[in-house]
Amino acid sequence: MSIHVTDINKQFGAFRALDNVSLDIPSGQLVALLGPSGCGKTTLLRIIAGLEYADSGRILLDGEDASDRHVRERQVGFVFQHYALFRHMTVFDNVAFGLRVRPKKFRPAEAEIRKRVTRLLDLVQLGWLADRYPSQLSGGQRQRIALARALAVEPKVLLLDEPFGALDAKVRKELRRWLRQLHDEIHVTSVFVTHDQEEALEVSDRVVVINKGKVEQVGTPEEVYDNPATPFVASFLGSVNLFHGRVDGAHLHVGEHALHVGHDHNVTDQAIAFVRPHEFDLLPVDSPEGGLPARILRVISVGPTAQVELARLDGELVEVTISRDALSVLGLREGDNVSLRPRTIRVFQGERLAA
Amino acid sequence: MKFKTIIAGLLAASVLAGNALAADVTLLNVSYDPTRELYQDYNAAFAKYWKTKAGDNVTINQSHGGSGKQARAVIDGLDADVVTLALAYDIDAISDKALIPADWQKRLPHNASPYTSTIVFLVRKGNPKGIKDWNDLVKPDVAIVTPNPKTSGGARWNYLAAWAYALEQPGGNEAKAKEFVGQVFRNVKVLDSGARGSTTTFVERGIGDVLLAWENEAYLSLKELGDKFEIVTPSLSILAEPPVSVVDKTVDKRGTRKVAQAYLEYLYSPEGQEIAARNFYRPQDAKVAAKYAKQFAKVRLVTIDKSFGGWRNAQKVHFSDGGVFDQIYIPSGKK
Amino acid sequence: MSASIALQPGALARYETPSTSEPAWIKVTLITVALTFFVIFLLFPLGTVFVQALSKGWGVYLSALTSHDALAAIKLTLITAAIAVPLNVVFGVSAAWAIAKFEFPGKRFLITLIDLPFSISPVVSGLIYVLIFGAQGWFGPWLAEHDIKILFAVPGIVLATIFVTFPFVARELIPLMEAQGAEEEEAAVVLGASGWQVFWHTTLPNIKWGLLYGVILCNARAMGEFGAVSVVSGHIRGLTNTMPLHVEILYNEYNYAAAFAVASLLALLAIVTLGLKTLVERQTRKQISESQKPSES
Amino acid sequence: MASFKNFSPLPGFRLSLGYTLFYLTLIVLIPLSAVVTNTVGMGWEAFWSAVTEPRVVATYKLTFGASLLAAAVNVVFGLIFAWVLVRYRFPGKGLVDALVDLPFALPTAVAGIALATIYAPNGPIGSLLAPWGIEIAYNPNGVLIALIFIGLPFVVRTVQPVLADLEKDVEEAAAGLGASRWQTFLKIILPHVTPALLTGFAMAFARAVGEYGSVIFIAGNMPMVSEITPLMIITKLEQYDYRGATAIASVMLLISFILLLVINGLQGWMQGRYTKGA
């Protein structure tokens, strides 16, 4: 089932949670709503679910207007951030709940419910926990039960609010791989909210980056990572080094130094530029290819790559990642002066600066 | 809608609670504190009498409390068929609200008081403080227990008796009486709101040297609580006339006038008078009085009408807010 | 107004290290002070009730409890509680639902109003009903005309009791339901549960101990109320006397043993209440600590 | 107002709030408004003279004085109770913990007669004190005793959980920084429990101001000396002085309301304090 969100606005008192948000989510995809906390992503998810009502705008599910449809009738599955398992029910009863509360006419026979719940518990690999209570489960197990419970009612859309937020790092990694596999198996249109860019990039088909109630960019993980549409997206996804300067033709002037930016900008103006740590070359100081002079403060070479911390002449810090091989070839040490040359540089100027 | 349902529910409950006790006729006698034992006996006797006379089963429900509080409850809607209170003023208050005609005191003999009583002293065994008369009460080391005249009918009689005593002393006048009564009340240790509370305080809690009490209450304490006490009858006291009346508004509504009337009239019968005397009330009936003469000490009695110009006047002068009684308690300088 | 307790069972051990405990003499002194205070102020009055009740032997005790007036008082007390408590339970649940699960302006003020009967003198609580239903009050004439008895009858007693016990259930449930949030209910709604199903299957199981706690306190107060009921009762023996009023009457009749006998029933009720309360607290504690158990992998 | 329902997908808002307001109005607001309208009806001067009568003023002094004193006593002993219950182990602790709530559960009339019996000069405790000339029952001391009795659980039960909540490491840190046990108590523990103590104090005070049943049996009820304000209302009623009774009732009502606002404010403070800290 596809989801179309058009012109959604939502205000909490003086706080503008969602500002004219429009979004298309094609059927069968796994989509991440990514943004810092308080950006409105959870509100958007709850509005799609029908747990919250928008001040204006429409939600179309499968092309049909569902804006005024009650959450009960939207056929969505929702996994809450803290799971919201029913504490007084066993795992089995939790998963069966959605089936058992159906009106008699639509309620499957108890044997059928039993079969379906068992199947779901097997799907989430927790069949052996059926008789336990939620308080006896670990966080990761609770999460999977919450998912099974949401799936039991055979939702057309699965919505997950920070599904891995409350878990520790190792479990989180396992679970998100598992979620991806599960999605590939069942192919339900799924939307999950996260503030963790790594999670969004790793799991989803598409990423929706949201900031301050507005959609900044929608795209595949590669698109948003490689071609951020706004300075916010650039800085929010992965680590970046930031440069302030002026663009003039094909160059960015930072202080008295100029960097080649690849293509012409026809307007001469203030600009900011982003360079990811692994997109730098480190050259000898007097390299003819130019670049920004900087001094090495610290070298951390653990693992396959080395992190080099440098200070520009104006004191600004720059972070560079290079392979350990390259580091040893160059023979760089702390205190050495080098020239920084970006291989790729993203320049934002004019209106987009303000964003 | 809901309100009605609730009310209906409550009503149903009240009917439920009431039914178990319902007989052919019920009367509610709203009385003051010390008459519990009297009416316990009397109600049984009257029920028997009425059964033989009219053939009806009559059940009399009793409510007791401070006289003023009881009158107030009747004014507020307590459906008393008859009131048997400590003083005429309280029934006057009910009559002021048109529940009883103003001439109620003329409807039954003896100012509508079927029995009388007076105020005596109850002291501890052996009378250690040597209390003989009112003037012994103002000795500095005497601790007195009496109810509060503002709330207790009996206490008003106490107060007025002390006042009358002071007036009757050689050279007695209003100012001296006020001074004297003030001294008496400055010796009061505990001022309970009702006569029964005072008796409990004195008898059971062991507070005070002397209890100013109804004569009947004092004798009853003696009878119920053994020989740890003595009764001292002062040289002069007041004739307390606890009056009774039918509450016309209630009996007319409930159709119980006949039996209520009979209930009060039977108090004047020899049987009723006997019961009153047995409960230490002074009977009005001469024959019964003679029979029980030994029981009651001789004492000079003044009346409220002669010494104080009737209850309404006494109330206004002495017990209204800011009246003489309040002035006794309020430190000089203020008001 | 009673604060609920969240003591962990093993809490004690935490304090028994040298840097955070007191010298033995201070401990002993403090415990002695507390125990002395406890004996003088709590244990002694309670003990007195039973000692006095049995001072004339079991025969007097039992006959005091089985006299006609005592039985009528017990019955009236039970009827009053049986009406007042359920009404306040319905109100308490409804108020807690509205207040804990929804946002609306004036919420804090509403809570203050709900608390109001707690801090009003029982005497004033009785007086208000006199002012309204008394023969001289607002509805007095109308009620008299239609021959409806409220004051000095069971309805008045019930109303006064409802008033003084009004906040008990709501006050227990509001903080509990606020702390629990609305997530489980939302989950149930998403799964298709109807309003009633949400309440019955998700909310009620989570608040049942708090609710029971409120009911117990509400019931204890309903059965034990004296001041407010005294003002509206009329004190008709066998008809409008509740147990506490009957105690007062017996007390005023020099019938001390009997007065304390009926009082001992009320004291027993208090003890049972405290016992149940302790049990319920233990359950609530369990529920809370379970729901707060950190989710580890 | 119309958009209320949009705040939550949960059902029953209109029904539950509607019923709450209806019941609140019926049971609490309408009856209370009777006091207010009756007071307004009597005019300012009559009102003022009724509530400033010397005898009434004396009851305020006693009621508020004794309530303050009782609440203060309860703060001290309530803190000790909470402290030993949270921190120490001793025989009978379970019983003490359970019975602390006795004053909540015991009908006030029963408490009144029991206290009067014990503290009367011929009672088990009164008779011990009488030889020293200490009288408790039937004077303002009796009022104080009754008010201490009914107020105790309020302080214990607000302080206890807060004290239990105080993490040991804070105290260890203080000890590690060189603070003595007494300094730790004064500077670390006491400030932590102060909001709870104040809340308990205010609750005990509010309850004490309105208390009637347990006090009248033990007070002695002497005008100007040991009469409490609620008794004054009853006394006025029994003198058919409805206006006076209502006027005094309205004063008490106002005070109740103010106290309640204070308590709610304190509780808000407490909540902010303890949830942020945790």
mmCIF file with all atom_site columns, C-alpha atoms in Angstrom, chain B residues 173-288:
data_model
loop_
_atom_site.group_PDB
_atom_site.id
_atom_site.type_symbol
_atom_site.label_atom_id
_atom_site.label_alt_id
_atom_site.label_comp_id
_atom_site.label_asym_id
_atom_site.label_entity_id
_atom_site.label_seq_id
_atom_site.pdbx_PDB_ins_code
_atom_site.Cartn_x
_atom_site.Cartn_y
_atom_site.Cartn_z
_atom_site.occupancy
_atom_site.B_iso_or_equiv
_atom_site.pdbx_formal_charge
_atom_site.auth_seq_id
_atom_site.auth_comp_id
_atom_site.auth_asym_id
_atom_site.auth_atom_id
_atom_site.pdbx_PDB_model_num
ATOM 1   C CA . ASN B 1 173 ? -28.704 43.558 92.110 1.00 0.00 ? 173 ASN B CA 1
ATOM 2   C CA . GLU B 1 174 ? -28.038 43.028 88.411 1.00 0.00 ? 174 GLU B CA 1
ATOM 3   C CA . ALA B 1 175 ? -24.450 44.217 88.553 1.00 0.00 ? 175 ALA B CA 1
ATOM 4   C CA . LYS B 1 176 ? -23.607 42.008 91.508 1.00 0.00 ? 176 LYS B CA 1
ATOM 5   C CA . ALA B 1 177 ? -25.332 39.071 89.850 1.00 0.00 ? 177 ALA B CA 1
ATOM 6   C CA . LYS B 1 178 ? -23.265 39.570 86.752 1.00 0.00 ? 178 LYS B CA 1
ATOM 7   C CA . GLU B 1 179 ? -20.106 39.740 88.821 1.00 0.00 ? 179 GLU B CA 1
ATOM 8   C CA . PHE B 1 180 ? -21.083 36.577 90.692 1.00 0.00 ? 180 PHE B CA 1
ATOM 9   C CA . VAL B 1 181 ? -22.000 34.555 87.633 1.00 0.00 ? 181 VAL B CA 1
ATOM 10  C CA . GLY B 1 182 ? -18.785 35.735 86.011 1.00 0.00 ? 182 GLY B CA 1
ATOM 11  C CA . GLN B 1 183 ? -16.823 34.354 88.957 1.00 0.00 ? 183 GLN B CA 1
ATOM 12  C CA . VAL B 1 184 ? -18.682 31.063 88.738 1.00 0.00 ? 184 VAL B CA 1
ATOM 13  C CA . PHE B 1 185 ? -17.884 30.665 85.072 1.00 0.00 ? 185 PHE B CA 1
ATOM 14  C CA . ARG B 1 186 ? -14.274 31.603 85.569 1.00 0.00 ? 186 ARG B CA 1
ATOM 15  C CA . ASN B 1 187 ? -14.026 28.491 87.719 1.00 0.00 ? 187 ASN B CA 1
ATOM 16  C CA . VAL B 1 188 ? -15.415 26.316 84.956 1.00 0.00 ? 188 VAL B CA 1
ATOM 17  C CA . LYS B 1 189 ? -12.834 23.771 83.767 1.00 0.00 ? 189 LYS B CA 1
ATOM 18  C CA . VAL B 1 190 ? -14.677 22.168 80.901 1.00 0.00 ? 190 VAL B CA 1
ATOM 19  C CA . LEU B 1 191 ? -17.580 23.556 78.960 1.00 0.00 ? 191 LEU B CA 1
ATOM 20  C CA . ASP B 1 192 ? -19.078 20.744 76.943 1.00 0.00 ? 192 ASP B CA 1
ATOM 21  C CA . SER B 1 193 ? -21.671 21.446 74.328 1.00 0.00 ? 193 SER B CA 1
ATOM 22  C CA . GLY B 1 194 ? -24.324 19.235 75.912 1.00 0.00 ? 194 GLY B CA 1
ATOM 23  C CA . ALA B 1 195 ? -25.457 18.084 79.349 1.00 0.00 ? 195 ALA B CA 1
ATOM 24  C CA . ARG B 1 196 ? -24.392 14.515 78.650 1.00 0.00 ? 196 ARG B CA 1
ATOM 25  C CA . GLY B 1 197 ? -20.928 15.548 77.611 1.00 0.00 ? 197 GLY B CA 1
ATOM 26  C CA . SER B 1 198 ? -20.488 17.384 80.896 1.00 0.00 ? 198 SER B CA 1
ATOM 27  C CA . THR B 1 199 ? -21.622 14.437 82.949 1.00 0.00 ? 199 THR B CA 1
ATOM 28  C CA . THR B 1 200 ? -19.167 12.203 81.109 1.00 0.00 ? 200 THR B CA 1
ATOM 29  C CA . THR B 1 201 ? -16.364 14.654 81.688 1.00 0.00 ? 201 THR B CA 1
ATOM 30  C CA . PHE B 1 202 ? -17.086 14.912 85.388 1.00 0.00 ? 202 PHE B CA 1
ATOM 31  C CA . VAL B 1 203 ? -17.940 11.318 86.127 1.00 0.00 ? 203 VAL B CA 1
ATOM 32  C CA . GLU B 1 204 ? -15.871 9.308  83.726 1.00 0.00 ? 204 GLU B CA 1
ATOM 33  C CA . ARG B 1 205 ? -12.873 11.564 83.148 1.00 0.00 ? 205 ARG B CA 1
ATOM 34  C CA . GLY B 1 206 ? -12.596 12.698 86.748 1.00 0.00 ? 206 GLY B CA 1
ATOM 35  C CA . ILE B 1 207 ? -12.413 16.377 85.874 1.00 0.00 ? 207 ILE B CA 1
ATOM 36  C CA . GLY B 1 208 ? -13.623 19.048 88.288 1.00 0.00 ? 208 GLY B CA 1
ATOM 37  C CA . ASP B 1 209 ? -14.962 19.195 91.841 1.00 0.00 ? 209 ASP B CA 1
ATOM 38  C CA . VAL B 1 210 ? -18.581 19.907 91.067 1.00 0.00 ? 210 VAL B CA 1
ATOM 39  C CA . LEU B 1 211 ? -20.928 19.294 88.185 1.00 0.00 ? 211 LEU B CA 1
ATOM 40  C CA . LEU B 1 212 ? -23.869 21.624 87.693 1.00 0.00 ? 212 LEU B CA 1
ATOM 41  C CA . ALA B 1 213 ? -26.522 19.276 86.520 1.00 0.00 ? 213 ALA B CA 1
ATOM 42  C CA . TRP B 1 214 ? -30.141 18.594 86.037 1.00 0.00 ? 214 TRP B CA 1
ATOM 43  C CA . GLU B 1 215 ? -31.546 17.049 89.145 1.00 0.00 ? 215 GLU B CA 1
ATOM 44  C CA . ASN B 1 216 ? -32.687 14.010 87.185 1.00 0.00 ? 216 ASN B CA 1
ATOM 45  C CA . GLU B 1 217 ? -29.291 13.694 85.513 1.00 0.00 ? 217 GLU B CA 1
ATOM 46  C CA . ALA B 1 218 ? -27.533 13.861 88.863 1.00 0.00 ? 218 ALA B CA 1
ATOM 47  C CA . TYR B 1 219 ? -29.736 11.148 90.382 1.00 0.00 ? 219 TYR B CA 1
ATOM 48  C CA . LEU B 1 220 ? -29.336 9.019  87.305 1.00 0.00 ? 220 LEU B CA 1
ATOM 49  C CA . SER B 1 221 ? -25.547 9.299  87.478 1.00 0.00 ? 221 SER B CA 1
ATOM 50  C CA . LEU B 1 222 ? -25.754 8.211  91.082 1.00 0.00 ? 222 LEU B CA 1
ATOM 51  C CA . LYS B 1 223 ? -27.884 5.250  90.140 1.00 0.00 ? 223 LYS B CA 1
ATOM 52  C CA . GLU B 1 224 ? -25.852 4.223  87.106 1.00 0.00 ? 224 GLU B CA 1
ATOM 53  C CA . LEU B 1 225 ? -22.367 4.951  88.280 1.00 0.00 ? 225 LEU B CA 1
ATOM 54  C CA . GLY B 1 226 ? -22.422 3.927  91.895 1.00 0.00 ? 226 GLY B CA 1
ATOM 55  C CA . ASP B 1 227 ? -21.505 5.688  95.059 1.00 0.00 ? 227 ASP B CA 1
ATOM 56  C CA . LYS B 1 228 ? -18.500 7.729  94.130 1.00 0.00 ? 228 LYS B CA 1
ATOM 57  C CA . PHE B 1 229 ? -20.620 10.873 94.141 1.00 0.00 ? 229 PHE B CA 1
ATOM 58  C CA . GLU B 1 230 ? -22.995 12.858 96.262 1.00 0.00 ? 230 GLU B CA 1
ATOM 59  C CA . ILE B 1 231 ? -25.768 15.250 95.412 1.00 0.00 ? 231 ILE B CA 1
ATOM 60  C CA . VAL B 1 232 ? -25.792 18.668 97.006 1.00 0.00 ? 232 VAL B CA 1
ATOM 61  C CA . THR B 1 233 ? -28.981 20.701 96.748 1.00 0.00 ? 233 THR B CA 1
ATOM 62  C CA . PRO B 1 234 ? -28.392 24.433 96.998 1.00 0.00 ? 234 PRO B CA 1
ATOM 63  C CA . SER B 1 235 ? -30.565 26.727 99.126 1.00 0.00 ? 235 SER B CA 1
ATOM 64  C CA . LEU B 1 236 ? -32.163 28.216 96.065 1.00 0.00 ? 236 LEU B CA 1
ATOM 65  C CA . SER B 1 237 ? -32.547 26.975 92.574 1.00 0.00 ? 237 SER B CA 1
ATOM 66  C CA . ILE B 1 238 ? -34.656 27.517 89.522 1.00 0.00 ? 238 ILE B CA 1
ATOM 67  C CA . LEU B 1 239 ? -37.783 25.715 88.508 1.00 0.00 ? 239 LEU B CA 1
ATOM 68  C CA . ALA B 1 240 ? -36.865 24.170 85.204 1.00 0.00 ? 240 ALA B CA 1
ATOM 69  C CA . GLU B 1 241 ? -39.865 23.439 83.036 1.00 0.00 ? 241 GLU B CA 1
ATOM 70  C CA . PRO B 1 242 ? -38.973 21.279 80.075 1.00 0.00 ? 242 PRO B CA 1
ATOM 71  C CA . PRO B 1 243 ? -41.884 21.747 77.708 1.00 0.00 ? 243 PRO B CA 1
ATOM 72  C CA . VAL B 1 244 ? -43.412 19.478 75.091 1.00 0.00 ? 244 VAL B CA 1
ATOM 73  C CA . SER B 1 245 ? -45.388 20.127 71.943 1.00 0.00 ? 245 SER B CA 1
ATOM 74  C CA . VAL B 1 246 ? -46.859 18.476 68.915 1.00 0.00 ? 246 VAL B CA 1
ATOM 75  C CA . VAL B 1 247 ? -45.219 19.734 65.723 1.00 0.00 ? 247 VAL B CA 1
ATOM 76  C CA . ASP B 1 248 ? -48.350 20.701 63.832 1.00 0.00 ? 248 ASP B CA 1
ATOM 77  C CA . LYS B 1 249 ? -46.812 20.886 60.419 1.00 0.00 ? 249 LYS B CA 1
ATOM 78  C CA . THR B 1 250 ? -45.449 17.356 60.623 1.00 0.00 ? 250 THR B CA 1
ATOM 79  C CA . VAL B 1 251 ? -48.439 15.655 62.199 1.00 0.00 ? 251 VAL B CA 1
ATOM 80  C CA . ASP B 1 252 ? -50.787 17.281 59.704 1.00 0.00 ? 252 ASP B CA 1
ATOM 81  C CA . LYS B 1 253 ? -48.655 16.127 56.841 1.00 0.00 ? 253 LYS B CA 1
ATOM 82  C CA . ARG B 1 254 ? -48.195 12.641 58.170 1.00 0.00 ? 254 ARG B CA 1
ATOM 83  C CA . GLY B 1 255 ? -51.680 12.301 59.605 1.00 0.00 ? 255 GLY B CA 1
ATOM 84  C CA . THR B 1 256 ? -50.392 11.470 63.046 1.00 0.00 ? 256 THR B CA 1
ATOM 85  C CA . ARG B 1 257 ? -51.966 14.274 65.024 1.00 0.00 ? 257 ARG B CA 1
ATOM 86  C CA . LYS B 1 258 ? -54.242 12.037 67.011 1.00 0.00 ? 258 LYS B CA 1
ATOM 87  C CA . VAL B 1 259 ? -51.604 9.668  68.248 1.00 0.00 ? 259 VAL B CA 1
ATOM 88  C CA . ALA B 1 260 ? -49.064 12.446 68.791 1.00 0.00 ? 260 ALA B CA 1
ATOM 89  C CA . GLN B 1 261 ? -51.569 14.365 70.855 1.00 0.00 ? 261 GLN B CA 1
ATOM 90  C CA . ALA B 1 262 ? -52.360 11.253 72.871 1.00 0.00 ? 262 ALA B CA 1
ATOM 91  C CA . TYR B 1 263 ? -48.650 10.613 73.315 1.00 0.00 ? 263 TYR B CA 1
ATOM 92  C CA . LEU B 1 264 ? -48.177 13.964 75.032 1.00 0.00 ? 264 LEU B CA 1
ATOM 93  C CA . GLU B 1 265 ? -51.416 13.822 77.015 1.00 0.00 ? 265 GLU B CA 1
ATOM 94  C CA . TYR B 1 266 ? -50.520 10.426 78.369 1.00 0.00 ? 266 TYR B CA 1
ATOM 95  C CA . LEU B 1 267 ? -47.472 12.077 79.951 1.00 0.00 ? 267 LEU B CA 1
ATOM 96  C CA . TYR B 1 268 ? -49.918 13.829 82.280 1.00 0.00 ? 268 TYR B CA 1
ATOM 97  C CA . SER B 1 269 ? -51.678 10.610 83.234 1.00 0.00 ? 269 SER B CA 1
ATOM 98  C CA . PRO B 1 270 ? -50.818 8.943  86.546 1.00 0.00 ? 270 PRO B CA 1
ATOM 99  C CA . GLU B 1 271 ? -48.865 6.285  84.644 1.00 0.00 ? 271 GLU B CA 1
ATOM 100 C CA . GLY B 1 272 ? -46.894 8.895  82.713 1.00 0.00 ? 272 GLY B CA 1
ATOM 101 C CA . GLN B 1 273 ? -46.228 10.876 85.851 1.00 0.00 ? 273 GLN B CA 1
ATOM 102 C CA . GLU B 1 274 ? -45.053 7.735  87.646 1.00 0.00 ? 274 GLU B CA 1
ATOM 103 C CA . ILE B 1 275 ? -42.547 7.030  84.898 1.00 0.00 ? 275 ILE B CA 1
ATOM 104 C CA . ALA B 1 276 ? -41.312 10.611 85.005 1.00 0.00 ? 276 ALA B CA 1
ATOM 105 C CA . ALA B 1 277 ? -40.900 10.427 88.784 1.00 0.00 ? 277 ALA B CA 1
ATOM 106 C CA . ARG B 1 278 ? -39.111 7.087  88.557 1.00 0.00 ? 278 ARG B CA 1
ATOM 107 C CA . ASN B 1 279 ? -36.671 8.787  86.202 1.00 0.00 ? 279 ASN B CA 1
ATOM 108 C CA . PHE B 1 280 ? -36.165 11.567 88.754 1.00 0.00 ? 280 PHE B CA 1
ATOM 109 C CA . TYR B 1 281 ? -38.290 14.209 87.110 1.00 0.00 ? 281 TYR B CA 1
ATOM 110 C CA . ARG B 1 282 ? -40.551 16.107 89.488 1.00 0.00 ? 282 ARG B CA 1
ATOM 111 C CA . PRO B 1 283 ? -44.120 15.171 88.576 1.00 0.00 ? 283 PRO B CA 1
ATOM 112 C CA . GLN B 1 284 ? -46.875 17.800 88.242 1.00 0.00 ? 284 GLN B CA 1
ATOM 113 C CA . ASP B 1 285 ? -49.601 15.428 89.432 1.00 0.00 ? 285 ASP B CA 1
ATOM 114 C CA . ALA B 1 286 ? -50.144 16.070 93.126 1.00 0.00 ? 286 ALA B CA 1
ATOM 115 C CA . LYS B 1 287 ? -50.759 12.459 94.063 1.00 0.00 ? 287 LYS B CA 1
ATOM 116 C CA . VAL B 1 288 ? -47.704 11.134 92.311 1.00 0.00 ? 288 VAL B CA 1
#
